Each structure stands twice: as structure tokens, then as C-alpha cells.
Amino acid sequence: MITIGGSDVAVFAADVHLDDHDPGTARWFLDALGHASSDATHLFLLGDLFEYWVGDDQPGATVDALIGLLHALSGGGIKVYVMRGNRDFLLDRGTPAHAGVGFAERTKALMLADPTIVELFGAPTLLLHGDSLCTADLAYQEFRAQSRSPQWQESFLRHSLAERIEYARVLRAQSERSKAGKLPQWMDVVESAVQAAAHAHGIGAMIHGHTHRPARHHHRGPDGELVRWVLPDWWAPEERADDHPQRGGLLRVSAGGWEPIGPWAASIAAP
Ligand code: LP5
Ligand code: MN
């Protein structure tokens, strides 16, 4: 088990949705990671780092910049962990024709299973992307089950890069259309799924993203108190109206406590 304690500093982020079409968000996130890395010992990226991921041959200046930064952080002694999300579940799954180096090797990051338990300053803490807790979204859960099967992934990865990018774009558009017809509560976590995960793993804290509803929740369940941190999504495009503030932020955990950093901090009440 990954154990974090003593003078360690762990930093968490999710849902950055990096893409060449949004250089503003990419620059902001890379800057934030650069700053946070001045005293971080562990960095956890909990899914949907990329807008989509079609295989480890995915091209792009933003991809290259992020890979370069993660490689530099790893080289500087920071332990970098990457969990796959629902947009980038193909990270480090290769491509059939890919003789080159995979995502984990290029970044020197460790890929994390979803979910993963870490010991965080004495508290067993469950890390997840968060989509597995959205059990009321039946259409999504069906798609999730299908697209996580190794057979489906293998057959998808056999397509050319151009075809895979086209599929990803079509699916992204379909996802936006399909979300417009869903009730907001279908796209949030389901309390019974949260309680079941806490019970199954015997944890008292949980950190996830995916829902884009940043918060610190306190749940009371049969096994006692559960604190659930929901990380924000990142959004700071260059062409942004002033009445649309940028979204994003990191969660920093040290012996001194849990500290949201960035715009989302203002929305989190003191414990
Ligand atoms: O991502 P977000 O926040 O918009 O919405 C998610 C759910 N949507 C997704 C899809 C991703 O956005 C796109 C993933 C791109 C991956 C690229 C690589 C693989 C390409 C594969 C190409 C076939 O995860 C959305 C949830 C929402 O979170 C909230 O939880 O509601 O779920 C959906 O919109 C899914 C629809 O409800 C059902 C989609 C059925 C799609 C059928 C296509 C089958 C294709 C497979 C056959 C080859
Ligand atoms: Mn997600």
C-alpha cells in the first residue's frame, strides 16, 4: 500500500481535460503543478487528465508538454501517480502498431487502479475517478462496462490513429447531447454506492473527481464518519467572459491537514 506521512506533501488533481484546443487551461494547470511541486513529494492525477485519449500514440503539443512536466517531476524525486478516467481510460494501454514507449514509461509515472487505497497521514483513504459511484446513470454504466473490456479495447486500438480520433470526437459530441437529456442527480454519485465503497474498503476518507461538483462532504454511515472530497474540473480558456470565472484547483494534504488550493478553495467551508 502507498503510505504517505511524516514530512510528505501529497497533491491531488482531476478532470483537467487537456487538449490543444484549450491552451489557456493547459497553461494554467501546468503552472499550478509547477508551483505545487516546490514541496510536493507525491502527485496524484485522478482521471480525465486529457479531453480524450485514443492510445499512447496520441499526438499534440499539450500532450507533449504534460508528459515533459511529469517526467521532470518524476526525475526530481516526486512520486507521480496517474489514474485513468472515463475520457482517458486507454492511457498506457498501447496501440497494436506501437513499438514506441508507453505513457507510464514516458512520464515515469505509476498507473493507479481505480479504486486504490492509500494510507494518508494515518487515514486509510480511497482514491477513485468517481464515475463508478454514479450508478443511477444506467446508459453511462452500460457504456462503461463495454468500453472497459480488454476485447473491446483491443479491437478499438486496431483502428488507425485518424479513425480513433474521429470516433473519440463523435463520442464526445454524443456524450454532450446525451447529458443534456439527463437529470442532474443521475450524473452525481449515489449515496448507497458511496456507503458501499466505504464499507467494502474499510475507509474513512475518499477523494474523487468526475462530477465537476467540488466539495467536501461529510457522510454518516453504519461504519462511522466518512469525509468525501470531490475535486474540481479545470476550465480557463483564453476566450472567457469575465462573468465566467475560471474553475480548477488542487487538494494539498500534509501533516498540517487538508488544504484546497485555487479558485475552489473559496467554496469549501472551514471544517
Ligand atoms: O465525459 P463527460 O463528462 O462528457 O460525460 C461522462 C460520460 N461520457 C463519457 C464519454 C466521454 O465523454 C468520451 C470518451 C472519449 C474516449 C475516447 C477513446 C475511446 C473512443 C471510443 C469510440 C467509440 O464517458 C456520460 C455521463 C457523464 O460522464 C456523467 O457521469 O453521463 O455518459 C454518456 O454520455 C454516455 C451515454 O449515456 C451513452 C453513450 C452510448 C455510446 C454508444 C457508443 C458505442 C460505441 C461503442 C461501439 C464501438
Ligand atoms: Mn470523468
Coordinates of C-alpha atoms and ligand atoms in Angstrom, one line a residue:
M1 CA 0.0 0.0 0.0
I2 CA 1.1 3.5 -0.7
T3 CA 1.8 5.2 2.6
I4 CA 2.1 9.0 3.0
G5 CA 3.1 10.5 6.3
G6 CA 5.7 12.4 8.2
S7 CA 7.0 15.4 6.2
D8 CA 5.4 14.2 3.0
V9 CA 3.1 16.5 1.0
A10 CA 0.6 14.9 -1.4
V11 CA -1.1 16.9 -4.1
F12 CA -4.3 15.7 -5.9
A13 CA -6.0 16.9 -9.1
A14 CA -8.5 15.5 -11.6
D15 CA -10.6 16.4 -14.6
V16 CA -8.2 18.8 -16.4
H17 CA -9.4 17.7 -19.9
L18 CA -6.2 18.8 -21.5
D19 CA -6.5 19.5 -25.2
D20 CA -4.6 21.5 -27.9
H21 CA -7.9 23.4 -28.5
D22 CA -7.7 24.9 -25.0
P23 CA -4.2 26.2 -24.4
G24 CA -5.4 28.6 -21.6
T25 CA -6.5 25.8 -19.3
A26 CA -3.3 23.8 -20.2
R27 CA -1.0 26.6 -19.3
W28 CA -2.8 27.4 -16.1
F29 CA -2.7 23.7 -15.0
L30 CA 0.9 23.2 -15.9
D31 CA 1.8 26.4 -13.9
A32 CA -0.2 25.2 -10.9
L33 CA 1.6 21.8 -11.0
G34 CA 4.9 23.6 -11.3
H35 CA 4.2 25.7 -8.2
A36 CA 2.8 22.8 -6.2
S37 CA 5.8 20.7 -7.0
S38 CA 8.1 23.0 -5.0
D39 CA 7.4 21.0 -1.8
A40 CA 5.2 18.1 -3.0
T41 CA 6.5 14.5 -2.5
H42 CA 3.5 12.7 -4.1
L43 CA 1.3 13.8 -7.0
F44 CA -2.0 12.0 -7.7
L45 CA -3.8 12.7 -11.0
L46 CA -7.2 11.0 -10.6
G47 CA -8.5 10.7 -14.1
D48 CA -9.6 12.7 -17.1
L49 CA -6.3 14.5 -17.4
F50 CA -7.0 14.5 -21.1
E51 CA -10.1 15.6 -23.1
Y52 CA -9.8 12.1 -24.6
W53 CA -7.1 9.5 -25.1
V54 CA -7.2 7.3 -28.1
G55 CA -4.0 5.3 -27.5
D56 CA -0.4 6.0 -26.5
D57 CA 0.4 7.3 -30.0
Q58 CA -1.9 10.3 -29.4
P59 CA -0.2 13.4 -30.8
G60 CA -0.3 17.0 -29.6
A61 CA 1.7 19.8 -28.2
T62 CA -0.3 19.8 -25.0
V63 CA 0.2 16.0 -24.6
D64 CA 4.0 16.5 -25.1
A65 CA 4.1 19.4 -22.6
L66 CA 2.3 17.5 -19.9
I67 CA 4.4 14.4 -20.5
G68 CA 7.6 16.5 -20.3
L69 CA 6.5 18.1 -17.0
L70 CA 5.5 14.8 -15.4
H71 CA 8.8 13.3 -16.5
A72 CA 10.7 16.2 -15.0
L73 CA 8.7 16.0 -11.7
S74 CA 9.4 12.2 -11.5
G75 CA 13.1 12.9 -12.3
G76 CA 13.1 15.4 -9.5
G77 CA 12.1 12.8 -7.0
I78 CA 8.3 13.3 -6.8
K79 CA 6.2 10.1 -7.0
V80 CA 3.7 10.7 -9.8
Y81 CA 0.6 8.5 -9.9
V82 CA -1.9 8.6 -12.7
M83 CA -5.4 7.0 -12.6
R84 CA -7.5 6.6 -15.7
G85 CA -10.8 8.4 -16.1
N86 CA -13.8 7.9 -18.4
R87 CA -12.2 10.1 -21.1
D88 CA -8.7 8.6 -20.9
F89 CA -9.3 5.0 -19.9
L90 CA -6.9 4.0 -22.7
L91 CA -3.9 5.6 -21.1
D92 CA -0.9 3.2 -21.1
R93 CA -2.9 0.5 -22.9
G94 CA -0.7 0.9 -26.0
T95 CA -1.6 0.5 -29.7
P96 CA -1.0 -2.7 -31.7
A97 CA 1.4 -1.0 -34.0
H98 CA 3.0 1.0 -31.3
A99 CA 6.6 -0.1 -31.0
G100 CA 7.4 3.1 -29.0
V101 CA 7.3 3.9 -25.4
G102 CA 4.0 3.9 -23.5
F103 CA 2.6 6.7 -21.4
A104 CA 3.8 5.4 -18.0
E105 CA 7.3 4.9 -19.3
R106 CA 7.4 8.3 -21.0
T107 CA 6.3 10.1 -17.8
K108 CA 7.9 7.7 -15.3
A109 CA 4.5 7.8 -13.6
L110 CA 2.9 4.8 -11.9
M111 CA -0.6 3.9 -13.2
L112 CA -3.1 3.5 -10.4
A113 CA -6.0 1.1 -10.3
D114 CA -9.5 2.6 -9.8
P115 CA -10.1 2.4 -6.9
T116 CA -6.9 2.4 -4.9
I117 CA -6.5 2.7 -1.1
V118 CA -3.6 4.9 0.2
E119 CA -2.7 5.5 3.8
L120 CA -2.8 9.3 4.2
F121 CA -1.4 10.5 7.5
G122 CA -2.8 7.5 9.3
A123 CA -6.2 7.6 7.5
P124 CA -7.0 4.8 5.0
T125 CA -8.3 6.8 2.0
L126 CA -10.0 5.6 -1.1
L127 CA -8.9 7.2 -4.4
L128 CA -11.3 6.9 -7.3
H129 CA -12.1 8.7 -10.6
G130 CA -15.7 8.9 -9.4
D131 CA -17.7 7.6 -12.3
S132 CA -18.1 4.2 -10.7
L133 CA -20.2 5.8 -8.0
C134 CA -22.7 7.3 -10.5
T135 CA -24.8 4.2 -10.5
A136 CA -28.1 6.0 -11.4
D137 CA -26.6 6.8 -14.9
L138 CA -27.6 3.5 -16.4
A139 CA -26.7 4.4 -20.0
Y140 CA -23.3 5.5 -19.0
Q141 CA -22.7 2.4 -16.8
E142 CA -23.6 0.2 -19.8
F143 CA -21.1 2.1 -22.0
R144 CA -18.5 2.0 -19.2
A145 CA -18.8 -1.8 -18.8
Q146 CA -18.5 -2.3 -22.6
S147 CA -15.5 0.1 -23.1
R148 CA -13.5 -1.3 -20.2
S149 CA -13.4 -4.8 -21.6
P150 CA -10.0 -5.8 -22.9
Q151 CA -11.6 -7.3 -26.0
W152 CA -13.3 -4.0 -26.9
Q153 CA -10.2 -2.0 -26.2
E154 CA -8.1 -4.3 -28.3
S155 CA -10.4 -4.1 -31.3
F156 CA -10.7 -0.3 -30.9
L157 CA -6.9 0.1 -30.7
R158 CA -6.6 -1.8 -34.0
H159 CA -8.1 1.2 -35.9
S160 CA -5.8 3.8 -37.4
L161 CA -5.0 6.9 -35.3
A162 CA -7.1 9.1 -37.6
E163 CA -10.1 6.8 -37.2
R164 CA -9.7 6.6 -33.4
I165 CA -9.6 10.4 -33.1
E166 CA -12.7 10.6 -35.3
Y167 CA -14.5 8.1 -33.0
A168 CA -13.4 10.0 -29.9
R169 CA -14.8 13.2 -31.3
V170 CA -18.1 11.6 -32.3
L171 CA -18.4 10.1 -28.8
R172 CA -17.6 13.3 -27.1
A173 CA -20.3 15.1 -29.1
Q174 CA -22.8 12.3 -28.3
S175 CA -21.9 12.5 -24.6
E176 CA -22.7 16.2 -24.5
R177 CA -26.0 15.6 -26.3
S178 CA -26.9 12.7 -24.0
K179 CA -26.0 14.7 -20.8
A180 CA -28.4 17.4 -21.9
G181 CA -31.3 14.9 -21.6
K182 CA -30.2 13.6 -18.2
L183 CA -31.5 14.8 -14.8
P184 CA -28.6 16.4 -12.8
Q185 CA -29.0 13.9 -10.0
W186 CA -28.3 11.0 -12.4
M187 CA -24.9 12.5 -13.0
D188 CA -23.9 12.7 -9.4
V189 CA -22.8 9.9 -7.0
V190 CA -25.4 7.7 -5.4
E191 CA -25.3 7.7 -1.6
S192 CA -25.7 3.9 -1.4
A193 CA -22.7 3.5 -3.8
V194 CA -20.6 5.8 -1.6
Q195 CA -21.5 3.9 1.5
A196 CA -20.9 0.5 -0.2
A197 CA -17.5 1.5 -1.3
A198 CA -16.6 2.9 2.1
H199 CA -17.8 -0.3 3.8
A200 CA -16.1 -2.7 1.3
H201 CA -12.7 -1.0 1.7
G202 CA -13.0 0.0 5.4
I203 CA -12.0 3.6 4.8
G204 CA -13.0 6.9 6.5
A205 CA -12.0 9.2 3.7
M206 CA -12.5 9.3 -0.1
I207 CA -11.1 11.6 -2.8
H208 CA -12.5 11.6 -6.3
G209 CA -13.4 13.9 -9.3
H210 CA -15.6 13.3 -12.3
T211 CA -18.9 15.0 -11.2
H212 CA -17.5 18.6 -11.5
R213 CA -19.2 19.4 -8.2
P214 CA -16.2 20.3 -6.0
A215 CA -17.0 19.9 -2.3
R216 CA -16.1 18.4 1.0
H217 CA -19.0 16.1 2.1
H218 CA -19.4 14.5 5.5
H219 CA -21.4 11.2 5.4
R220 CA -22.6 9.4 8.4
G221 CA -22.9 5.6 7.7
P222 CA -23.1 2.4 9.6
D223 CA -19.3 2.3 9.8
G224 CA -19.0 5.8 11.2
E225 CA -18.0 9.2 9.7
L226 CA -16.8 9.4 6.1
V227 CA -15.2 12.5 4.6
R228 CA -15.6 12.7 0.8
W229 CA -13.6 15.3 -1.2
V230 CA -14.7 16.0 -4.7
L231 CA -12.0 17.6 -6.8
P232 CA -13.0 20.4 -9.3
D233 CA -12.7 20.3 -13.0
W234 CA -10.3 22.7 -14.7
W235 CA -11.5 25.4 -17.1
A236 CA -9.8 28.6 -18.0
P237 CA -10.0 29.0 -21.8
E238 CA -8.3 32.1 -23.3
E239 CA -11.7 33.4 -24.7
R240 CA -13.6 33.5 -21.5
A241 CA -16.2 36.1 -20.5
D242 CA -15.5 37.9 -17.2
D243 CA -18.7 36.7 -15.7
H244 CA -17.5 33.1 -16.2
P245 CA -14.7 32.7 -13.6
Q246 CA -12.1 30.0 -14.2
R247 CA -12.6 26.7 -12.4
G248 CA -10.0 24.4 -11.0
G249 CA -7.7 23.7 -8.1
L250 CA -5.6 21.2 -6.2
L251 CA -6.0 19.4 -2.9
R252 CA -2.8 19.5 -0.8
V253 CA -2.5 17.1 2.1
S254 CA 0.3 17.3 4.6
A255 CA 0.8 16.7 8.4
G256 CA -0.8 20.2 8.8
G257 CA -4.1 19.0 7.3
W258 CA -6.2 19.1 4.1
E259 CA -6.0 22.3 2.1
P260 CA -7.9 23.1 -1.1
I261 CA -5.7 25.4 -3.3
G262 CA -7.0 27.6 -6.1
P263 CA -10.4 29.0 -7.0
W264 CA -12.4 26.2 -5.5
A265 CA -10.9 26.9 -2.0
A266 CA -13.4 29.8 -1.5
S267 CA -16.4 27.4 -1.9
I268 CA -15.2 24.9 0.7
A269 CA -16.3 25.9 4.2
A270 CA -13.9 25.6 7.1
P271 CA -14.1 22.1 8.7
Ligands
LP5_1 O1 -17.2 12.9 -20.2 P1 -18.4 13.6 -19.9 O2 -18.2 14.4 -18.6 O3 -18.9 14.5 -21.0 O4 -19.6 12.6 -19.6 C1 -19.4 11.4 -18.9 C2 -20.0 10.3 -19.7 N1 -19.5 10.2 -21.1 C3 -18.4 9.5 -21.4 C4 -17.9 9.6 -22.8 C5 -16.7 10.5 -22.9 O5 -17.1 11.9 -22.8 C6 -16.0 10.4 -24.2 C7 -14.8 9.4 -24.1 C8 -13.8 9.6 -25.2 C9 -12.9 8.4 -25.2 C10 -12.1 8.3 -26.4 C11 -11.5 6.9 -26.6 C12 -12.5 5.8 -26.9 C13 -13.3 6.2 -28.1 C14 -14.4 5.2 -28.3 C15 -15.2 5.5 -29.5 C16 -16.3 4.5 -29.7 O6 -17.8 8.9 -20.6 C17 -21.5 10.5 -19.7 C18 -22.0 10.6 -18.3 C19 -21.3 11.8 -17.6 O7 -19.9 11.5 -17.6 C20 -21.8 12.0 -16.2 O8 -21.4 10.9 -15.4 O9 -23.4 10.8 -18.3 O10 -22.1 9.3 -20.3 C21 -22.6 9.4 -21.6 O11 -22.9 10.4 -22.1 C22 -22.8 8.0 -22.2 C23 -24.1 7.9 -22.8 O12 -25.1 8.0 -21.8 C24 -24.2 6.6 -23.5 C25 -23.3 6.5 -24.7 C26 -23.6 5.4 -25.6 C27 -22.5 5.4 -26.6 C28 -22.7 4.3 -27.6 C29 -21.5 4.3 -28.5 C30 -21.0 2.9 -28.5 C31 -19.7 2.9 -29.1 C32 -19.0 1.5 -28.9 C33 -19.1 0.7 -30.0 C34 -17.8 0.6 -30.8
MN2 MN -14.8 12.0 -15.7

